[in-house]
Amino acid sequence: MSTTTDFQKITEQISVPTNLVDAAITQGIQAAAPRRKQHRRRITIGLAVAVLLLGAAITPATIQAGGIVPAFTQLLDQDGAKTHNFDPTMNMLLGNLYNQGLYDKVSVPAQRVGNVQVQPIGTLSTAGVVAVLIDYAGPGMQPDQLRRQTEQVDQVSGQHIIDTESNFGKVALGHYRQVIAFYTQGTAPVQAINLQLGKINGTQQTLAFKQLPVTQRPLQETVINQQSTVKAIHGGKITGRLTTIQQAPEALVVNYTLAFSQAGLSARWLENYSEAAWISEATVYDGQKNLGLLELGSGGQFLRTKTNAGQVTSQFQSIFAKSYGSLGDQHSLKDAPADAVVKFRLEIPGRRPNRQQVGTFTVPVRQLLTK
């Protein structure tokens, strides 16, 4: 029996909400009408802003690929051998998630729950994504209980990861392998994680694995330094700047800022401008021909803000796979035409007519390929 699962082939066709921001404001986390038939995106609401504001402004949020609900766990197929609906962008960022050779080996003692042995065996880090590989083996394995298991991942630095993707694959009789993956935040690499697993194999037992080391793959950084200034709907001028792009062969981490004066802004709009700005769309063009969207991992991750003499500057981050088109017709960015460009669109979210496009940044594809 093969010990790997080809998630790219089994990923289901998923739809995209028509209007991500309006849908979030009016329906919370309910699905909206489809916009593209090939994939959909998820809005993950921060813990401090779980209830969306009524009115024109939108609370800080993060657009992510894969659905409309935060932090969902994938389920086993009927044969217990493979799973559907794993965030399709994760497949593109990490490749074959069950290929143990992709991971840096982790040497930690196995722990037991009854007759089942549980052991993390590797971690993997690339641009914007971290994954951990876990083995479950023993005569007491109950595959139907795997879907009820809980997972919590925290960075050793203290950041709790609220949105993980989890998947199981069958290796052999009584032997299952799990991938837990999450999008990272910030420019500093994740050096170690703490992992907690609950309801193991249908029990109430919880296991904790501390200080699992993570080795960051080398990332290439490209300085872009493009900016666009517009008159804000509320307040004065707003300047968006695309600063740098960190990249691995499979992924891009796009770093950008939003700057404005706080003079004359209400508290609500000050918060909105400070903590909500999205590059969630990146379109590949060959001349005037639209070749498709880059696959979105997450867009609009708020990192930090600072104020100096009344001028506010906030930093944000978005993650894209180096793949464009649709799930049924994907193309690698390295295979794009030589003169192709990617246009990154920066928006301030809000209910129309208060949504505002700050600017579009055009970057040649050749600058987005690792050397």
mmCIF file of C-alpha atoms in Angstrom:
data_model
loop_
_atom_site.group_PDB
_atom_site.id
_atom_site.type_symbol
_atom_site.label_atom_id
_atom_site.label_comp_id
_atom_site.label_asym_id
_atom_site.label_seq_id
_atom_site.Cartn_x
_atom_site.Cartn_y
_atom_site.Cartn_z
ATOM 1 C CA MET A 1 0.000 0.000 0.000
ATOM 2 C CA SER A 2 1.263 3.470 -0.803
ATOM 3 C CA THR A 3 2.290 5.507 2.226
ATOM 4 C CA THR A 4 1.410 8.832 0.609
ATOM 5 C CA THR A 5 -1.798 10.542 -0.397
ATOM 6 C CA ASP A 6 -2.149 12.779 -3.463
ATOM 7 C CA PHE A 7 -4.281 15.588 -2.055
ATOM 8 C CA GLN A 8 -4.049 17.675 -5.226
ATOM 9 C CA LYS A 9 -6.081 15.096 -7.144
ATOM 10 C CA ILE A 10 -8.710 14.493 -4.483
ATOM 11 C CA THR A 11 -9.391 18.082 -3.433
ATOM 12 C CA GLU A 12 -13.044 18.884 -4.076
ATOM 13 C CA GLN A 13 -14.192 21.768 -6.246
ATOM 14 C CA ILE A 14 -15.082 24.591 -3.832
ATOM 15 C CA SER A 15 -16.853 27.886 -4.514
ATOM 16 C CA VAL A 16 -15.844 31.447 -3.724
ATOM 17 C CA PRO A 17 -18.190 33.925 -1.995
ATOM 18 C CA THR A 18 -19.398 36.689 -4.316
ATOM 19 C CA ASN A 19 -18.566 39.530 -1.982
ATOM 20 C CA LEU A 20 -16.318 38.629 0.913
ATOM 21 C CA VAL A 21 -16.637 41.824 2.897
ATOM 22 C CA ASP A 22 -20.359 42.446 2.442
ATOM 23 C CA ALA A 23 -21.061 38.786 3.187
ATOM 24 C CA ALA A 24 -19.045 38.974 6.378
ATOM 25 C CA ILE A 25 -20.836 42.080 7.572
ATOM 26 C CA THR A 26 -24.337 40.969 6.704
ATOM 27 C CA GLN A 27 -24.103 37.250 7.350
ATOM 28 C CA GLY A 28 -21.234 36.779 9.766
ATOM 29 C CA ILE A 29 -19.597 33.500 8.896
ATOM 30 C CA GLN A 30 -22.342 32.157 6.627
ATOM 31 C CA ALA A 31 -21.482 31.275 3.044
ATOM 32 C CA ALA A 32 -22.320 33.732 0.271
ATOM 33 C CA ALA A 33 -23.178 33.168 -3.406
ATOM 34 C CA PRO A 34 -20.396 31.633 -5.533
ATOM 35 C CA ARG A 35 -18.091 33.894 -7.499
ATOM 36 C CA ARG A 36 -15.695 31.334 -8.920
ATOM 37 C CA LYS A 37 -16.579 27.670 -9.052
ATOM 38 C CA GLN A 38 -13.075 26.384 -8.540
ATOM 39 C CA HIS A 39 -12.260 27.551 -5.014
ATOM 40 C CA ARG A 40 -13.454 29.573 -2.058
ATOM 41 C CA ARG A 41 -11.966 31.678 0.698
ATOM 42 C CA ARG A 42 -12.399 31.828 4.432
ATOM 43 C CA ILE A 43 -12.791 34.832 6.726
ATOM 44 C CA THR A 44 -11.191 34.116 10.094
ATOM 45 C CA ILE A 45 -12.344 36.524 12.788
ATOM 46 C CA GLY A 46 -9.821 37.544 15.470
ATOM 47 C CA LEU A 47 -10.621 36.633 19.061
ATOM 48 C CA ALA A 48 -10.871 40.250 20.154
ATOM 49 C CA VAL A 49 -13.255 41.133 17.350
ATOM 50 C CA ALA A 50 -15.433 38.048 17.055
ATOM 51 C CA VAL A 51 -18.596 40.129 16.594
ATOM 52 C CA LEU A 52 -18.615 42.269 13.451
ATOM 53 C CA LEU A 53 -19.443 45.936 13.841
ATOM 54 C CA LEU A 54 -22.719 47.148 12.414
ATOM 55 C CA GLY A 55 -22.609 50.143 10.095
ATOM 56 C CA ALA A 56 -20.067 51.211 7.538
ATOM 57 C CA ALA A 57 -16.828 49.980 9.095
ATOM 58 C CA ILE A 58 -15.602 46.391 9.285
ATOM 59 C CA THR A 59 -13.623 44.958 12.143
ATOM 60 C CA PRO A 60 -10.111 43.593 11.634
ATOM 61 C CA ALA A 61 -10.244 40.198 9.939
ATOM 62 C CA THR A 62 -8.176 37.873 7.810
ATOM 63 C CA ILE A 63 -9.230 36.379 4.495
ATOM 64 C CA GLN A 64 -8.004 32.825 4.043
ATOM 65 C CA ALA A 65 -8.398 30.065 1.526
ATOM 66 C CA GLY A 66 -10.546 27.032 2.150
ATOM 67 C CA GLY A 67 -13.933 28.050 3.543
ATOM 68 C CA ILE A 68 -16.082 30.424 5.594
ATOM 69 C CA VAL A 69 -15.636 28.938 9.062
ATOM 70 C CA PRO A 70 -12.592 29.369 11.280
ATOM 71 C CA ALA A 71 -10.482 26.388 12.308
ATOM 72 C CA PHE A 72 -12.133 23.320 10.871
ATOM 73 C CA THR A 73 -10.813 19.760 11.051
ATOM 74 C CA GLN A 74 -10.817 17.524 7.996
ATOM 75 C CA LEU A 75 -12.667 14.199 8.104
ATOM 76 C CA LEU A 76 -11.711 10.731 6.979
ATOM 77 C CA ASP A 77 -13.199 9.194 3.882
ATOM 78 C CA GLN A 78 -15.359 6.119 4.293
ATOM 79 C CA ASP A 79 -12.382 3.880 3.590
ATOM 80 C CA GLY A 80 -10.320 5.760 6.166
ATOM 81 C CA ALA A 81 -7.437 6.212 3.745
ATOM 82 C CA LYS A 82 -7.674 9.818 2.586
ATOM 83 C CA THR A 83 -9.444 13.095 3.237
ATOM 84 C CA HIS A 84 -11.202 15.815 1.270
ATOM 85 C CA ASN A 85 -11.296 19.603 1.574
ATOM 86 C CA PHE A 86 -7.823 20.136 2.996
ATOM 87 C CA ASP A 87 -7.163 23.799 2.252
ATOM 88 C CA PRO A 88 -6.112 23.524 -1.419
ATOM 89 C CA THR A 89 -3.528 26.262 -1.064
ATOM 90 C CA MET A 90 -1.787 24.217 1.628
ATOM 91 C CA ASN A 91 -1.252 21.482 -0.943
ATOM 92 C CA MET A 92 0.474 23.935 -3.256
ATOM 93 C CA LEU A 93 2.596 25.454 -0.492
ATOM 94 C CA LEU A 94 3.727 22.187 1.053
ATOM 95 C CA GLY A 95 3.535 19.722 -1.820
ATOM 96 C CA ASN A 96 2.992 16.088 -0.851
ATOM 97 C CA LEU A 97 2.175 16.544 2.830
ATOM 98 C CA TYR A 98 2.736 12.872 3.641
ATOM 99 C CA ASN A 99 6.209 12.663 2.141
ATOM 100 C CA GLN A 100 8.231 12.206 5.309
ATOM 101 C CA GLY A 101 11.373 13.151 3.440
ATOM 102 C CA LEU A 102 10.192 16.764 3.189
ATOM 103 C CA TYR A 103 10.252 17.193 6.962
ATOM 104 C CA ASP A 104 13.062 17.901 9.389
ATOM 105 C CA LYS A 105 13.214 14.969 11.771
ATOM 106 C CA VAL A 106 11.978 15.567 15.311
ATOM 107 C CA SER A 107 13.337 13.301 18.043
ATOM 108 C CA VAL A 108 10.824 13.240 20.890
ATOM 109 C CA PRO A 109 9.638 10.248 22.931
ATOM 110 C CA ALA A 110 6.366 8.648 21.895
ATOM 111 C CA GLN A 111 3.444 8.826 24.322
ATOM 112 C CA ARG A 112 0.795 6.157 24.772
ATOM 113 C CA VAL A 113 -2.966 6.263 25.024
ATOM 114 C CA GLY A 114 -4.037 2.720 25.840
ATOM 115 C CA ASN A 115 -2.481 0.538 23.146
ATOM 116 C CA VAL A 116 -1.881 3.421 20.748
ATOM 117 C CA GLN A 117 1.493 5.117 20.422
ATOM 118 C CA VAL A 118 1.499 8.799 19.419
ATOM 119 C CA GLN A 119 4.680 10.480 18.218
ATOM 120 C CA PRO A 120 5.508 13.694 16.293
ATOM 121 C CA ILE A 121 8.134 12.696 13.722
ATOM 122 C CA GLY A 122 8.883 15.889 11.808
ATOM 123 C CA THR A 123 8.277 19.591 11.224
ATOM 124 C CA LEU A 124 8.351 21.629 8.041
ATOM 125 C CA SER A 125 8.519 25.386 7.507
ATOM 126 C CA THR A 126 8.329 27.312 4.265
ATOM 127 C CA ALA A 127 7.257 30.845 3.364
ATOM 128 C CA GLY A 128 4.251 31.618 5.562
ATOM 129 C CA VAL A 129 3.423 28.035 6.552
ATOM 130 C CA VAL A 130 4.490 25.559 9.244
ATOM 131 C CA ALA A 131 3.462 21.888 9.428
ATOM 132 C CA VAL A 132 4.037 19.042 11.885
ATOM 133 C CA LEU A 133 3.793 15.336 11.028
ATOM 134 C CA ILE A 134 2.475 12.899 13.661
ATOM 135 C CA ASP A 135 2.310 9.091 13.680
ATOM 136 C CA TYR A 136 -0.399 7.015 15.410
ATOM 137 C CA ALA A 137 0.181 3.266 15.643
ATOM 138 C CA GLY A 138 -1.182 0.337 17.612
ATOM 139 C CA PRO A 139 -3.736 -2.481 17.625
ATOM 140 C CA GLY A 140 -6.273 -0.276 19.371
ATOM 141 C CA MET A 141 -6.624 2.367 16.646
ATOM 142 C CA GLN A 142 -10.219 3.478 16.006
ATOM 143 C CA PRO A 143 -10.273 5.390 12.676
ATOM 144 C CA ASP A 144 -13.799 6.686 13.247
ATOM 145 C CA GLN A 145 -12.539 8.510 16.355
ATOM 146 C CA LEU A 146 -9.818 10.469 14.556
ATOM 147 C CA ARG A 147 -12.312 13.042 13.322
ATOM 148 C CA ARG A 148 -13.248 13.849 16.937
ATOM 149 C CA GLN A 149 -9.708 14.602 17.998
ATOM 150 C CA THR A 150 -8.750 18.162 18.994
ATOM 151 C CA GLU A 151 -5.487 19.975 18.286
ATOM 152 C CA GLN A 152 -3.934 23.126 19.662
ATOM 153 C CA VAL A 153 -0.683 24.644 18.444
ATOM 154 C CA ASP A 154 1.180 27.501 20.093
ATOM 155 C CA GLN A 155 4.419 29.126 19.123
ATOM 156 C CA VAL A 156 6.957 28.887 21.918
ATOM 157 C CA SER A 157 7.258 32.675 21.694
ATOM 158 C CA GLY A 158 3.696 32.803 23.036
ATOM 159 C CA GLN A 159 1.485 33.264 19.984
ATOM 160 C CA HIS A 160 -1.550 30.976 20.003
ATOM 161 C CA ILE A 161 -2.495 29.690 16.553
ATOM 162 C CA ILE A 162 -6.289 29.901 16.278
ATOM 163 C CA ASP A 163 -6.637 28.437 12.816
ATOM 164 C CA THR A 164 -5.033 25.090 11.974
ATOM 165 C CA GLU A 165 -5.611 22.695 9.103
ATOM 166 C CA SER A 166 -5.593 19.025 10.113
ATOM 167 C CA ASN A 167 -5.576 15.912 7.956
ATOM 168 C CA PHE A 168 -5.157 12.155 8.487
ATOM 169 C CA GLY A 169 -3.908 9.503 6.116
ATOM 170 C CA LYS A 170 -3.805 5.718 6.475
ATOM 171 C CA VAL A 171 -0.298 4.261 6.210
ATOM 172 C CA ALA A 172 -1.076 0.637 7.055
ATOM 173 C CA LEU A 173 -3.404 -1.399 9.227
ATOM 174 C CA GLY A 174 -3.372 0.226 12.652
ATOM 175 C CA HIS A 175 -1.024 2.978 11.468
ATOM 176 C CA TYR A 176 -2.199 6.516 10.657
ATOM 177 C CA ARG A 177 -0.272 9.693 9.927
ATOM 178 C CA GLN A 178 -1.530 13.216 10.627
ATOM 179 C CA VAL A 179 -0.506 16.591 9.229
ATOM 180 C CA ILE A 180 -1.293 19.746 11.215
ATOM 181 C CA ALA A 181 -0.460 22.954 9.339
ATOM 182 C CA PHE A 182 -0.990 26.656 9.984
ATOM 183 C CA TYR A 183 -0.241 30.022 8.427
ATOM 184 C CA THR A 184 2.376 32.011 10.295
ATOM 185 C CA GLN A 185 2.316 35.694 11.182
ATOM 186 C CA GLY A 186 5.144 38.186 11.174
ATOM 187 C CA THR A 187 8.555 38.244 9.561
ATOM 188 C CA ALA A 188 10.430 36.356 12.292
ATOM 189 C CA PRO A 189 10.732 32.602 11.650
ATOM 190 C CA VAL A 190 8.930 30.144 13.937
ATOM 191 C CA GLN A 191 11.655 28.390 15.927
ATOM 192 C CA ALA A 192 9.595 25.942 17.985
ATOM 193 C CA ILE A 193 5.998 24.985 18.718
ATOM 194 C CA ASN A 194 4.049 23.421 21.554
ATOM 195 C CA LEU A 195 1.466 20.846 20.519
ATOM 196 C CA GLN A 196 -1.524 19.583 22.500
ATOM 197 C CA LEU A 197 -3.755 16.754 21.296
ATOM 198 C CA GLY A 198 -7.075 15.969 22.957
ATOM 199 C CA LYS A 199 -9.690 13.192 22.816
ATOM 200 C CA ILE A 200 -7.103 10.756 21.534
ATOM 201 C CA ASN A 201 -8.574 7.620 19.967
ATOM 202 C CA GLY A 202 -11.991 8.198 21.503
ATOM 203 C CA THR A 203 -10.722 8.813 25.036
ATOM 204 C CA GLN A 204 -10.706 11.947 27.156
ATOM 205 C CA GLN A 205 -6.933 11.792 27.471
ATOM 206 C CA THR A 206 -4.823 14.780 26.428
ATOM 207 C CA LEU A 207 -1.202 14.633 25.301
ATOM 208 C CA ALA A 208 1.248 17.529 25.271
ATOM 209 C CA PHE A 209 4.460 17.743 23.251
ATOM 210 C CA LYS A 210 6.620 20.713 24.190
ATOM 211 C CA GLN A 211 9.353 22.568 22.331
ATOM 212 C CA LEU A 212 9.134 20.815 18.976
ATOM 213 C CA PRO A 213 11.917 22.489 16.952
ATOM 214 C CA VAL A 214 11.105 24.111 13.607
ATOM 215 C CA THR A 215 13.794 24.872 11.041
ATOM 216 C CA GLN A 216 12.929 27.700 8.665
ATOM 217 C CA ARG A 217 13.806 27.039 5.035
ATOM 218 C CA PRO A 218 15.969 29.840 3.623
ATOM 219 C CA LEU A 219 13.800 32.616 2.195
ATOM 220 C CA GLN A 220 14.739 35.041 -0.541
ATOM 221 C CA GLU A 221 13.692 38.635 0.150
ATOM 222 C CA THR A 222 12.877 41.027 -2.662
ATOM 223 C CA VAL A 223 12.546 44.752 -1.978
ATOM 224 C CA ILE A 224 9.614 46.236 -3.906
ATOM 225 C CA ASN A 225 8.983 49.654 -2.301
ATOM 226 C CA GLN A 226 5.996 50.764 -4.364
ATOM 227 C CA GLN A 227 3.411 53.138 -2.934
ATOM 228 C CA SER A 228 0.023 54.638 -3.761
ATOM 229 C CA THR A 229 -1.702 57.598 -2.064
ATOM 230 C CA VAL A 230 -5.444 58.289 -2.258
ATOM 231 C CA LYS A 231 -7.937 60.610 -0.582
ATOM 232 C CA ALA A 232 -9.676 58.641 2.138
ATOM 233 C CA ILE A 233 -13.454 58.474 2.431
ATOM 234 C CA HIS A 234 -12.981 59.431 6.081
ATOM 235 C CA GLY A 235 -10.125 61.672 7.180
ATOM 236 C CA GLY A 236 -7.269 62.816 4.970
ATOM 237 C CA LYS A 237 -4.941 60.965 2.638
ATOM 238 C CA ILE A 238 -4.003 57.301 2.976
ATOM 239 C CA THR A 239 -0.762 55.839 1.638
ATOM 240 C CA GLY A 240 -0.391 52.138 0.938
ATOM 241 C CA ARG A 241 3.074 50.723 0.379
ATOM 242 C CA LEU A 242 4.178 47.307 -0.846
ATOM 243 C CA THR A 243 7.525 46.947 0.909
ATOM 244 C CA THR A 244 9.053 43.480 0.536
ATOM 245 C CA ILE A 245 8.216 39.996 -0.633
ATOM 246 C CA GLN A 246 9.733 36.961 1.072
ATOM 247 C CA GLN A 247 9.652 33.847 -1.025
ATOM 248 C CA ALA A 248 10.372 30.158 -1.205
ATOM 249 C CA PRO A 249 10.003 28.079 -4.383
ATOM 250 C CA GLU A 250 6.357 27.351 -3.500
ATOM 251 C CA ALA A 251 5.094 30.527 -1.800
ATOM 252 C CA LEU A 252 5.163 34.307 -1.446
ATOM 253 C CA VAL A 253 4.820 36.303 1.769
ATOM 254 C CA VAL A 254 3.783 39.834 0.791
ATOM 255 C CA ASN A 255 4.546 42.587 3.310
ATOM 256 C CA TYR A 256 2.802 45.953 3.064
ATOM 257 C CA THR A 257 1.848 49.002 5.144
ATOM 258 C CA LEU A 258 -0.959 51.531 5.438
ATOM 259 C CA ALA A 259 -0.164 55.064 6.681
ATOM 260 C CA PHE A 260 -2.508 57.942 7.501
ATOM 261 C CA SER A 261 -3.066 60.849 9.870
ATOM 262 C CA GLN A 262 -5.360 60.208 12.819
ATOM 263 C CA ALA A 263 -6.571 63.822 12.800
ATOM 264 C CA GLY A 264 -10.330 64.064 12.438
ATOM 265 C CA LEU A 265 -10.974 60.316 12.557
ATOM 266 C CA SER A 266 -13.541 58.767 14.877
ATOM 267 C CA ALA A 267 -12.385 55.947 17.161
ATOM 268 C CA ARG A 268 -14.144 53.409 14.941
ATOM 269 C CA TRP A 269 -12.483 54.565 11.739
ATOM 270 C CA LEU A 270 -9.135 54.917 13.476
ATOM 271 C CA GLU A 271 -9.377 51.236 14.461
ATOM 272 C CA ASN A 272 -10.592 50.253 11.008
ATOM 273 C CA TYR A 273 -7.740 51.958 9.164
ATOM 274 C CA SER A 274 -5.196 50.812 11.752
ATOM 275 C CA GLU A 275 -6.049 47.112 11.750
ATOM 276 C CA ALA A 276 -7.886 46.205 8.544
ATOM 277 C CA ALA A 277 -6.265 46.348 5.106
ATOM 278 C CA TRP A 278 -6.210 43.506 2.625
ATOM 279 C CA ILE A 279 -4.125 42.338 -0.278
ATOM 280 C CA SER A 280 -6.288 39.324 -0.937
ATOM 281 C CA GLU A 281 -6.189 39.410 -4.717
ATOM 282 C CA ALA A 282 -3.155 39.042 -6.965
ATOM 283 C CA THR A 283 -3.828 38.693 -10.687
ATOM 284 C CA VAL A 284 -1.355 37.440 -13.280
ATOM 285 C CA TYR A 285 -1.364 39.351 -16.584
ATOM 286 C CA ASP A 286 0.388 38.826 -19.891
ATOM 287 C CA GLY A 287 0.010 42.251 -21.432
ATOM 288 C CA GLN A 288 -3.730 42.919 -21.247
ATOM 289 C CA LYS A 289 -4.617 39.239 -20.955
ATOM 290 C CA ASN A 290 -5.805 38.089 -17.531
ATOM 291 C CA LEU A 291 -4.213 34.687 -16.873
ATOM 292 C CA GLY A 292 -5.854 34.103 -13.478
ATOM 293 C CA LEU A 293 -5.440 34.727 -9.760
ATOM 294 C CA LEU A 294 -2.593 33.594 -7.571
ATOM 295 C CA GLU A 295 -3.890 31.054 -5.048
ATOM 296 C CA LEU A 296 -4.512 32.873 -1.785
ATOM 297 C CA GLY A 297 -3.273 31.381 1.461
ATOM 298 C CA SER A 298 -4.184 34.262 3.750
ATOM 299 C CA GLY A 299 -4.665 37.963 3.138
ATOM 300 C CA GLY A 300 -4.752 40.927 5.488
ATOM 301 C CA GLN A 301 -2.944 39.520 8.500
ATOM 302 C CA PHE A 302 -2.509 42.459 10.869
ATOM 303 C CA LEU A 303 0.962 42.483 12.432
ATOM 304 C CA ARG A 304 1.493 45.723 14.334
ATOM 305 C CA THR A 305 0.866 49.459 14.324
ATOM 306 C CA LYS A 306 2.790 52.507 15.527
ATOM 307 C CA THR A 307 1.940 56.183 15.916
ATOM 308 C CA ASN A 308 4.441 59.037 15.581
ATOM 309 C CA ALA A 309 3.316 62.661 15.867
ATOM 310 C CA GLY A 310 -0.226 61.741 14.907
ATOM 311 C CA GLN A 311 0.845 59.683 11.882
ATOM 312 C CA VAL A 312 -0.253 56.043 12.069
ATOM 313 C CA THR A 313 1.565 53.267 10.195
ATOM 314 C CA SER A 314 0.283 49.688 10.294
ATOM 315 C CA GLN A 315 1.972 46.582 8.931
ATOM 316 C CA PHE A 316 0.156 43.712 7.226
ATOM 317 C CA GLN A 317 0.985 40.472 5.500
ATOM 318 C CA SER A 318 -0.536 38.180 2.865
ATOM 319 C CA ILE A 319 0.499 34.702 1.744
ATOM 320 C CA PHE A 320 0.082 33.295 -1.770
ATOM 321 C CA ALA A 321 1.051 30.039 -3.420
ATOM 322 C CA LYS A 322 3.101 30.415 -6.598
ATOM 323 C CA SER A 323 0.260 28.952 -8.594
ATOM 324 C CA TYR A 324 -2.428 30.694 -10.638
ATOM 325 C CA GLY A 325 -5.568 29.825 -12.540
ATOM 326 C CA SER A 326 -8.226 27.545 -11.060
ATOM 327 C CA LEU A 327 -8.148 24.267 -9.162
ATOM 328 C CA GLY A 328 -8.918 22.408 -12.353
ATOM 329 C CA ASP A 329 -6.352 24.305 -14.399
ATOM 330 C CA GLN A 330 -3.424 25.348 -12.251
ATOM 331 C CA HIS A 331 -0.165 26.755 -13.593
ATOM 332 C CA SER A 332 3.105 27.327 -11.811
ATOM 333 C CA LEU A 333 4.245 30.935 -11.679
ATOM 334 C CA LYS A 334 7.638 29.883 -13.041
ATOM 335 C CA ASP A 335 5.897 28.748 -16.229
ATOM 336 C CA ALA A 336 4.188 32.114 -16.833
ATOM 337 C CA PRO A 337 5.180 34.095 -19.950
ATOM 338 C CA ALA A 338 8.526 35.871 -19.655
ATOM 339 C CA ASP A 339 6.996 39.369 -19.589
ATOM 340 C CA ALA A 340 4.051 38.510 -17.322
ATOM 341 C CA VAL A 341 3.318 40.628 -14.250
ATOM 342 C CA VAL A 342 1.365 40.159 -11.032
ATOM 343 C CA LYS A 343 -0.939 42.978 -9.899
ATOM 344 C CA PHE A 344 -1.481 43.035 -6.118
ATOM 345 C CA ARG A 345 -4.621 44.975 -5.117
ATOM 346 C CA LEU A 346 -4.732 46.711 -1.719
ATOM 347 C CA GLU A 347 -8.161 47.514 -0.253
ATOM 348 C CA ILE A 348 -9.583 48.926 2.945
ATOM 349 C CA PRO A 349 -12.618 46.748 3.686
ATOM 350 C CA GLY A 350 -16.057 48.079 4.500
ATOM 351 C CA ARG A 351 -19.668 48.011 3.448
ATOM 352 C CA ARG A 352 -20.129 49.688 0.090
ATOM 353 C CA PRO A 353 -19.703 52.567 -0.637
ATOM 354 C CA ASN A 354 -17.156 52.744 2.199
ATOM 355 C CA ARG A 355 -14.874 50.088 0.786
ATOM 356 C CA GLN A 356 -11.873 51.729 -0.788
ATOM 357 C CA GLN A 357 -9.139 50.610 -3.133
ATOM 358 C CA VAL A 358 -5.855 52.145 -2.044
ATOM 359 C CA GLY A 359 -3.820 51.005 -4.999
ATOM 360 C CA THR A 360 -2.598 48.254 -7.289
ATOM 361 C CA PHE A 361 1.070 47.289 -7.238
ATOM 362 C CA THR A 362 2.522 45.770 -10.400
ATOM 363 C CA VAL A 363 5.460 43.380 -9.989
ATOM 364 C CA PRO A 364 7.155 41.484 -12.854
ATOM 365 C CA VAL A 365 6.869 37.725 -12.418
ATOM 366 C CA ARG A 366 10.649 37.411 -12.813
ATOM 367 C CA GLN A 367 11.037 39.235 -9.458
ATOM 368 C CA LEU A 368 8.793 36.640 -7.793
ATOM 369 C CA LEU A 369 10.888 33.612 -8.709
ATOM 370 C CA THR A 370 13.625 32.291 -6.460
ATOM 371 C CA LYS A 371 17.150 32.336 -7.852
#
